[in-house]
C-alpha cells in the first residue's frame, strides 16, 4: 500500500509519509520489504531537502548500507538518480574505503555503479588509493 501511495501521489500530498520514510530511512534500506519503499521514494522524490537528508543518511551509514544485501541497492538507486556533481559527498566516503568495499560481495556492486558515474577528479582519487598504495596485487586475487 505504501508503495502505491508513493507512486500515485506527488510529494506535496505525502509530506507526512515522506517524513516517516526519511526518519526511518536506514532501517528501511536494510529490510527486504523496506528497500522497495526506498527505491520508489528515491525514484519519485522531487524535494531537494529530502534528497539532502538521504545523502547525509547514506554518507553517515555508508559502510553498513553498502555491505547489506538490500542497503547496497539504496545507494545504487541514489547514484543513478542524482547528477554526478551532487554525489561528491558520497563519492568521498566511498573513496576513503574503496579497497575494503571493492572486495566484498554487496558493496562491490556499489563501487562499480559509482565508478560508472564518477567524474575524472574522483576517478583519479580511486586510482591513487588502489594502485599507488600497494593494493593492486591483492585486487588481482579477488574477483
Coordinates of N, CA, C and O in Angstrom, one line a residue:
X1 N 0.8 -1.2 0.0 CA 0.0 0.0 0.0 C 0.9 1.3 0.0 O 0.6 2.2 -0.7
X2 N 1.9 1.3 0.8 CA 2.8 2.4 0.9 C 3.4 2.7 -0.4 O 3.5 3.9 -0.9
X3 N 3.9 1.7 -1.1 CA 4.5 1.8 -2.4 C 3.5 2.5 -3.4 O 3.9 3.3 -4.2
X4 N 2.3 2.0 -3.4 CA 1.2 2.6 -4.3 C 1.0 4.1 -4.0 O 0.9 4.9 -4.9
X5 N 1.0 4.5 -2.7 CA 0.8 5.9 -2.4 C 2.0 6.7 -2.9 O 1.8 7.8 -3.5
X6 N 3.2 6.1 -2.7 CA 4.4 6.9 -3.2 C 4.4 7.0 -4.7 O 4.7 8.1 -5.2
X7 N 3.9 6.0 -5.4 CA 3.9 6.1 -6.9 C 2.8 6.9 -7.4 O 2.9 7.5 -8.5
X8 N 1.6 7.0 -6.7 CA 0.5 7.7 -7.3 C 0.3 9.1 -6.8 O -0.3 9.9 -7.5
X9 N 0.8 9.4 -5.6 CA 0.6 10.8 -5.1 C 1.9 11.6 -5.2 O 3.0 11.1 -4.8
X10 N 1.8 12.8 -5.7 CA 3.0 13.7 -5.7 C 3.5 14.0 -4.3 O 2.7 13.9 -3.3
X11 N 4.8 14.4 -4.2 CA 5.4 14.7 -2.9 C 4.5 15.7 -2.1 O 4.5 15.6 -0.9
X12 N 3.9 16.7 -2.7 CA 3.2 17.7 -2.0 C 2.0 17.1 -1.2 O 1.7 17.7 -0.1
X13 N 1.5 16.0 -1.6 CA 0.4 15.3 -0.9 C 0.8 14.3 0.1 O 0.0 13.8 0.9
X14 N 2.1 14.0 0.2 CA 2.5 13.0 1.1 C 3.7 13.4 2.0 O 4.6 12.7 2.3
X15 N 3.5 14.7 2.5 CA 4.6 15.3 3.3 C 4.8 14.4 4.6 O 5.9 14.2 5.0
X16 N 3.7 14.0 5.3 CA 3.9 13.3 6.5 C 4.5 11.9 6.2 O 5.4 11.4 7.0
X17 N 4.1 11.2 5.2 CA 4.7 9.9 4.8 C 6.1 10.1 4.5 O 7.0 9.3 4.9
X18 N 6.5 11.1 3.7 CA 7.9 11.4 3.4 C 8.7 11.6 4.6 O 9.8 11.0 4.7
X19 N 8.2 12.3 5.6 CA 8.9 12.5 6.9 C 9.1 11.1 7.6 O 10.2 10.9 8.1
X20 N 8.2 10.3 7.6 CA 8.3 9.0 8.2 C 9.3 8.1 7.5 O 10.2 7.5 8.2
X21 N 9.3 8.2 6.2 CA 10.3 7.4 5.4 C 11.7 7.9 5.7 O 12.6 7.2 5.9
X22 N 11.9 9.3 5.6 CA 13.2 9.8 5.9 C 13.7 9.5 7.3 O 14.9 9.1 7.5
X23 N 12.8 9.6 8.3 CA 13.2 9.3 9.7 C 13.5 7.8 9.9 O 14.2 7.5 10.9
X24 N 13.1 7.0 9.0 CA 13.4 5.5 9.2 C 14.1 5.0 8.0 O 14.1 3.8 7.7
X25 N 14.8 5.9 7.3 CA 15.5 5.6 6.0 C 16.5 4.4 6.1 O 16.4 3.5 5.3
X26 N 17.4 4.5 7.1 CA 18.4 3.4 7.3 C 17.7 2.1 7.5 O 18.1 1.1 7.0
X27 N 16.7 2.1 8.4 CA 16.0 0.8 8.7 C 15.4 0.2 7.5 O 15.4 -1.0 7.2
X28 N 14.7 1.1 6.7 CA 14.0 0.6 5.5 C 15.0 0.1 4.5 O 14.7 -0.9 3.8
X29 N 16.2 0.7 4.4 CA 17.2 0.3 3.5 C 17.7 -1.1 3.8 O 18.2 -1.8 2.9
X30 N 17.7 -1.5 5.0 CA 18.2 -2.8 5.5 C 17.2 -3.9 5.5 O 17.5 -5.0 5.8
X31 N 16.0 -3.6 5.1 CA 14.9 -4.5 5.2 C 14.4 -5.0 3.8 O 14.3 -4.1 2.9
X32 N 14.1 -6.2 3.6 CA 13.7 -6.8 2.3 C 12.5 -6.1 1.8 O 12.4 -5.8 0.5
X33 N 11.5 -5.8 2.6 CA 10.3 -5.0 2.2 C 10.6 -3.5 2.1 O 10.0 -2.8 1.3
X34 N 11.4 -3.1 3.0 CA 11.7 -1.6 3.1 C 12.4 -1.1 1.9 O 12.2 0.0 1.5
X35 N 13.3 -1.9 1.3 CA 14.1 -1.4 0.1 C 13.2 -1.1 -1.0 O 13.5 -0.2 -1.8
X36 N 12.0 -1.8 -1.2 CA 11.1 -1.4 -2.3 C 10.5 0.0 -2.0 O 10.3 0.7 -3.0
X37 N 10.2 0.3 -0.8 CA 9.7 1.6 -0.5 C 10.8 2.6 -0.8 O 10.5 3.7 -1.4
X38 N 12.0 2.4 -0.3 CA 13.1 3.3 -0.5 C 13.3 3.5 -2.0 O 13.5 4.7 -2.5
X39 N 13.3 2.5 -2.8 CA 13.5 2.6 -4.2 C 12.5 3.5 -4.9 O 12.8 4.5 -5.6
X40 N 11.2 3.3 -4.6 CA 10.2 4.2 -5.1 C 10.2 5.6 -4.6 O 9.9 6.5 -5.3
X41 N 10.6 5.7 -3.3 CA 10.8 7.0 -2.7 C 11.9 7.8 -3.4 O 11.7 9.0 -3.8
X42 N 13.0 7.2 -3.7 CA 14.1 7.9 -4.4 C 13.7 8.2 -5.8 O 13.9 9.3 -6.3
X43 N 13.0 7.3 -6.4 CA 12.6 7.4 -7.8 C 11.6 8.6 -8.0 O 11.7 9.4 -9.0
X44 N 10.7 8.8 -7.0 CA 9.7 9.8 -7.2 C 10.0 11.1 -6.4 O 9.2 12.1 -6.6
X45 N 11.0 11.2 -5.6 CA 11.3 12.4 -4.8 C 11.6 13.6 -5.7 O 12.4 13.5 -6.6
X46 N 11.0 14.7 -5.4 CA 11.3 15.9 -6.1 C 11.6 17.1 -5.1 O 11.8 18.2 -5.6
X47 N 11.7 16.7 -3.9 CA 12.0 17.8 -2.9 C 13.5 17.7 -2.5 O 14.0 16.7 -2.0
X48 N 14.2 18.8 -2.7 CA 15.6 18.9 -2.5 C 16.0 18.6 -1.1 O 17.0 18.0 -0.9
X49 N 15.2 19.1 -0.1 CA 15.6 18.8 1.3 C 15.6 17.3 1.6 O 16.4 16.8 2.4
X50 N 14.7 16.6 1.0 CA 14.6 15.1 1.2 C 15.9 14.5 0.5 O 16.5 13.6 1.1
X51 N 16.3 15.0 -0.6 CA 17.5 14.5 -1.3 C 18.7 14.7 -0.4 O 19.5 13.8 -0.2
X52 N 18.8 15.9 0.2 CA 19.9 16.2 1.0 C 20.0 15.3 2.3 O 21.0 14.9 2.7
X53 N 18.8 15.1 2.8 CA 18.7 14.3 4.0 C 19.1 12.8 3.7 O 19.8 12.2 4.5
X54 N 18.6 12.3 2.5 CA 19.0 11.0 2.1 C 20.5 10.9 1.9 O 21.1 9.9 2.3
X55 N 21.1 11.9 1.3 CA 22.6 11.9 1.1 C 23.3 11.8 2.4 O 24.3 11.1 2.6
X56 N 22.9 12.6 3.4 CA 23.5 12.6 4.7 C 23.4 11.3 5.4 O 24.3 10.7 5.9
X57 N 22.2 10.7 5.3 CA 21.9 9.4 6.0 C 22.8 8.3 5.3 O 23.5 7.5 6.0
X58 N 22.9 8.3 4.0 CA 23.7 7.3 3.3 C 25.2 7.6 3.6 O 25.9 6.6 3.9
X59 N 25.6 8.8 3.6 CA 27.0 9.1 3.9 C 27.4 8.6 5.3 O 28.5 8.0 5.5
X60 N 26.5 8.9 6.3 CA 26.8 8.6 7.7 C 26.7 7.1 7.9 O 27.3 6.6 8.9
X61 N 26.0 6.3 7.1 CA 25.8 4.9 7.3 C 26.4 4.1 6.1 O 25.9 3.0 5.8
X62 N 27.3 4.7 5.4 CA 27.7 4.1 4.1 C 28.2 2.7 4.1 O 27.7 1.9 3.4
X63 N 29.1 2.4 5.0 CA 29.6 1.0 5.0 C 28.6 0.0 5.4 O 28.4 -1.0 4.7
X64 N 27.8 0.3 6.4 CA 26.7 -0.6 6.8 C 25.7 -0.8 5.6 O 25.4 -2.0 5.3
X65 N 25.3 0.2 5.0 CA 24.4 0.1 3.8 C 25.0 -0.6 2.6 O 24.4 -1.5 2.0
X66 N 26.2 -0.2 2.3 CA 26.9 -0.8 1.2 C 27.1 -2.3 1.3 O 27.1 -3.1 0.3
X67 N 27.4 -2.8 2.5 CA 27.6 -4.2 2.8 C 26.4 -5.0 2.9 O 26.4 -6.2 3.0
X68 N 25.2 -4.4 3.0 CA 24.0 -5.0 3.2 C 23.4 -5.6 1.8 O 23.5 -4.9 0.8
X69 N 22.8 -6.7 1.9 CA 22.2 -7.3 0.6 C 21.1 -6.4 0.1 O 20.8 -6.4 -1.1
X70 N 20.5 -5.5 0.9 CA 19.4 -4.6 0.5 C 19.9 -3.2 0.4 O 19.6 -2.5 -0.5
X71 N 20.7 -2.8 1.4 CA 21.1 -1.4 1.5 C 22.0 -1.0 0.3 O 21.9 0.2 -0.1
X72 N 22.7 -1.9 -0.2 CA 23.5 -1.5 -1.4 C 22.7 -1.1 -2.5 O 23.1 -0.2 -3.3
X73 N 21.5 -1.6 -2.7 CA 20.6 -1.1 -3.7 C 20.1 0.3 -3.5 O 20.0 1.1 -4.5
X74 N 19.9 0.7 -2.3 CA 19.5 2.1 -2.0 C 20.6 3.0 -2.5 O 20.3 4.1 -3.1
X75 N 21.8 2.7 -2.2 CA 22.9 3.6 -2.6 C 23.0 3.6 -4.1 O 23.1 4.7 -4.7
X76 N 22.9 2.5 -4.8 CA 22.9 2.4 -6.2 C 21.8 3.2 -6.8 O 22.0 3.9 -7.8
X77 N 20.6 3.1 -6.3 CA 19.4 3.9 -6.8 C 19.7 5.4 -6.7 O 19.4 6.2 -7.6
X78 N 20.2 5.8 -5.6 CA 20.5 7.2 -5.4 C 21.6 7.7 -6.4 O 21.5 8.8 -7.0
X79 N 22.6 6.9 -6.6 CA 23.7 7.2 -7.5 C 23.1 7.4 -8.9 O 23.5 8.3 -9.7
X80 N 22.2 6.5 -9.3 CA 21.6 6.5 -10.6 C 20.8 7.8 -10.8 O 20.8 8.4 -11.9
X81 N 20.1 8.2 -9.8 CA 19.1 9.3 -9.9 C 19.8 10.6 -9.9 O 19.4 11.5 -10.6
X82 N 20.8 10.8 -9.1 CA 21.4 12.1 -8.9 C 22.5 12.4 -10.0 O 23.0 11.5 -10.6
X83 N 22.7 13.7 -10.2 CA 23.8 14.1 -11.1 C 25.1 13.9 -10.4 O 25.2 13.9 -9.2
X84 N 26.1 13.7 -11.2 CA 27.5 13.4 -10.7 C 27.9 14.5 -9.7 O 28.5 14.2 -8.7
X85 N 27.7 15.8 -10.0 CA 28.1 16.8 -9.2 C 27.4 16.8 -7.8 O 27.9 17.4 -6.8
X86 N 26.3 16.1 -7.7 CA 25.5 16.0 -6.4 C 26.0 14.9 -5.5 O 25.6 14.7 -4.4
X87 N 27.0 14.1 -6.1 CA 27.4 12.9 -5.4 C 28.8 13.0 -4.7 O 29.2 11.9 -4.2
X88 N 29.4 14.1 -4.7 CA 30.8 14.2 -4.2 C 30.9 13.8 -2.8 O 31.9 13.1 -2.4
X89 N 29.9 14.1 -2.0 CA 30.0 13.7 -0.6 C 30.0 12.1 -0.4 O 30.8 11.6 0.3
X90 N 29.1 11.5 -1.2 CA 29.0 10.0 -1.2 C 30.3 9.4 -1.8 O 30.8 8.5 -1.3
X91 N 30.7 10.0 -2.9 CA 32.0 9.5 -3.5 C 33.1 9.6 -2.6 O 34.0 8.7 -2.5
X92 N 33.2 10.7 -1.8 CA 34.3 10.9 -0.8 C 34.3 9.8 0.2 O 35.4 9.2 0.5
X93 N 33.2 9.4 0.7 CA 33.1 8.3 1.7 C 33.5 7.0 1.1 O 34.2 6.2 1.7
X94 N 33.0 6.8 -0.1 CA 33.4 5.5 -0.8 C 34.9 5.4 -1.1 O 35.5 4.4 -0.9
X95 N 35.4 6.5 -1.6 CA 36.9 6.5 -1.9 C 37.7 6.3 -0.7 O 38.7 5.6 -0.8
X96 N 37.3 6.8 0.4 CA 38.1 6.6 1.7 C 38.1 5.1 2.0 O 39.1 4.6 2.7
X97 N 37.1 4.3 1.6 CA 37.0 2.9 2.0 C 37.0 2.0 0.7 O 36.5 0.9 0.8
X98 N 37.5 2.5 -0.4 CA 37.4 1.9 -1.7 C 38.0 0.4 -1.7 O 37.4 -0.5 -2.2
X99 N 39.1 0.2 -1.0 CA 39.7 -1.1 -1.1 C 38.8 -2.1 -0.4 O 38.5 -3.2 -0.9
X100 N 38.4 -1.8 0.8 CA 37.5 -2.7 1.6 C 36.2 -3.0 0.9 O 35.8 -4.1 0.8
X101 N 35.6 -2.0 0.3 CA 34.3 -2.1 -0.3 C 34.4 -2.8 -1.7 O 33.5 -3.5 -2.1
X102 N 35.6 -2.7 -2.3 CA 35.8 -3.3 -3.6 C 35.8 -4.9 -3.6 O 35.6 -5.5 -4.6
X103 N 36.2 -5.4 -2.4 CA 36.4 -6.9 -2.4 C 35.3 -7.6 -1.7 O 35.3 -8.8 -1.5
X104 N 34.2 -6.9 -1.3 CA 33.1 -7.5 -0.6 C 31.9 -7.7 -1.6 O 31.7 -6.9 -2.5
X105 N 31.2 -8.8 -1.4 CA 30.1 -9.2 -2.3 C 29.1 -8.1 -2.6 O 28.9 -7.8 -3.8
X106 N 28.5 -7.4 -1.7 CA 27.4 -6.5 -2.0 C 28.0 -5.1 -2.2 O 27.5 -4.4 -3.2
X107 N 29.0 -4.7 -1.5 CA 29.5 -3.3 -1.6 C 30.2 -3.2 -2.9 O 30.3 -2.1 -3.5
X108 N 30.8 -4.3 -3.5 CA 31.5 -4.1 -4.8 C 30.5 -3.7 -5.9 O 30.9 -3.0 -6.8
X109 N 29.2 -4.0 -5.7 CA 28.2 -3.5 -6.7 C 28.1 -2.0 -6.6 O 27.9 -1.3 -7.6
X110 N 28.1 -1.5 -5.4 CA 28.1 0.0 -5.2 C 29.3 0.6 -5.8 O 29.2 1.7 -6.5
X111 N 30.5 0.0 -5.6 CA 31.7 0.6 -6.2 C 31.6 0.6 -7.7 O 31.9 1.7 -8.3
X112 N 31.1 -0.4 -8.3 CA 31.0 -0.5 -9.8 C 30.1 0.6 -10.3 O 30.4 1.3 -11.3
X113 N 28.9 0.8 -9.6 CA 28.0 1.8 -10.0 C 28.5 3.2 -9.9 O 28.4 4.0 -10.7
X114 N 29.3 3.4 -8.8 CA 29.9 4.7 -8.6 C 30.9 5.0 -9.6 O 31.0 6.1 -10.1
X115 N 31.7 4.0 -10.0 CA 32.8 4.2 -11.0 C 32.2 4.6 -12.3 O 32.8 5.4 -13.0
X116 N 31.0 4.1 -12.6 CA 30.4 4.4 -13.9 C 30.0 5.9 -13.9 O 29.9 6.5 -15.0
X117 N 29.7 6.4 -12.7 CA 29.1 7.8 -12.6 C 30.2 8.9 -12.3 O 29.9 10.1 -12.5
X118 N 31.3 8.4 -11.7 CA 32.3 9.4 -11.2 C 32.9 10.3 -12.3 O 33.1 9.8 -13.5
X119 N 33.3 11.5 -11.9 CA 34.0 12.4 -12.8 C 35.5 12.0 -12.7 O 35.9 11.2 -11.9
X120 N 36.3 12.7 -13.6 CA 37.7 12.4 -13.6 C 38.5 12.6 -12.3 O 39.4 11.9 -12.0
X121 N 38.1 13.7 -11.6 CA 38.8 14.0 -10.4 C 38.6 12.9 -9.4 O 39.6 12.5 -8.8
X122 N 37.4 12.4 -9.2 CA 37.2 11.3 -8.3 C 37.8 10.0 -8.8 O 38.3 9.2 -8.0
X123 N 37.8 9.8 -10.1 CA 38.4 8.6 -10.6 C 39.9 8.6 -10.4 O 40.5 7.5 -10.0
X124 N 40.5 9.7 -10.4 CA 42.0 9.8 -10.1 C 42.2 9.5 -8.7 O 43.2 8.8 -8.3
X125 N 41.3 9.9 -7.8 CA 41.5 9.6 -6.4 C 41.4 8.1 -6.1 O 42.1 7.5 -5.3
X126 N 40.5 7.4 -6.9 CA 40.3 6.0 -6.8 C 41.6 5.3 -7.2 O 42.1 4.4 -6.5
X127 N 42.1 5.7 -8.4 CA 43.3 5.1 -8.9 C 44.5 5.3 -7.9 O 45.3 4.3 -7.7
X128 N 44.6 6.4 -7.3 CA 45.6 6.7 -6.3 C 45.5 5.7 -5.1 O 46.5 5.2 -4.6
X129 N 44.3 5.6 -4.6 CA 44.0 4.7 -3.5 C 44.4 3.2 -3.8 O 44.9 2.5 -3.0
X130 N 43.9 2.8 -4.9 CA 44.1 1.4 -5.3 C 45.4 1.0 -5.8 O 46.0 -0.1 -5.5
X131 N 46.0 1.8 -6.7 CA 47.2 1.4 -7.4 C 48.5 1.9 -6.9 O 49.5 1.3 -7.0
X132 N 48.4 3.1 -6.3 CA 49.6 3.7 -5.8 C 49.9 3.5 -4.4 O 50.8 4.0 -3.8
X133 N 49.0 2.8 -3.7 CA 49.2 2.5 -2.3 C 49.5 1.0 -2.1 O 49.2 0.5 -1.0
X134 N 49.9 0.3 -3.1 CA 50.3 -1.1 -3.0 C 49.1 -2.1 -2.8 O 49.3 -3.2 -2.4
X135 N 47.9 -1.7 -3.2 CA 46.8 -2.6 -3.0 C 46.4 -3.4 -4.3 O 45.7 -4.3 -4.3
X136 N 47.0 -3.0 -5.4 CA 46.7 -3.6 -6.7 C 46.9 -5.1 -6.7 O 46.0 -5.8 -7.2
X137 N 48.0 -5.6 -6.2 CA 48.3 -7.1 -6.3 C 47.2 -7.9 -5.6 O 46.7 -8.9 -6.1
X138 N 46.7 -7.4 -4.4 CA 45.6 -8.1 -3.7 C 44.3 -8.1 -4.5 O 43.6 -9.0 -4.5
X139 N 44.0 -7.0 -5.2 CA 42.8 -6.9 -6.0 C 42.8 -7.9 -7.2 O 41.8 -8.5 -7.6
X140 N 44.0 -8.3 -7.7 CA 44.1 -9.2 -8.7 C 43.7 -10.6 -8.3 O 43.2 -11.4 -9.1
X141 N 43.8 -10.9 -7.0 CA 43.5 -12.2 -6.4 C 42.0 -12.3 -6.1 O 41.5 -13.3 -5.7
X142 N 41.3 -11.2 -6.3 CA 39.8 -11.1 -5.9 C 39.0 -10.9 -7.1 O 39.3 -10.0 -7.9
X143 N 37.9 -11.6 -7.3 CA 37.0 -11.4 -8.4 C 36.4 -10.1 -8.4 O 36.0 -9.5 -9.4

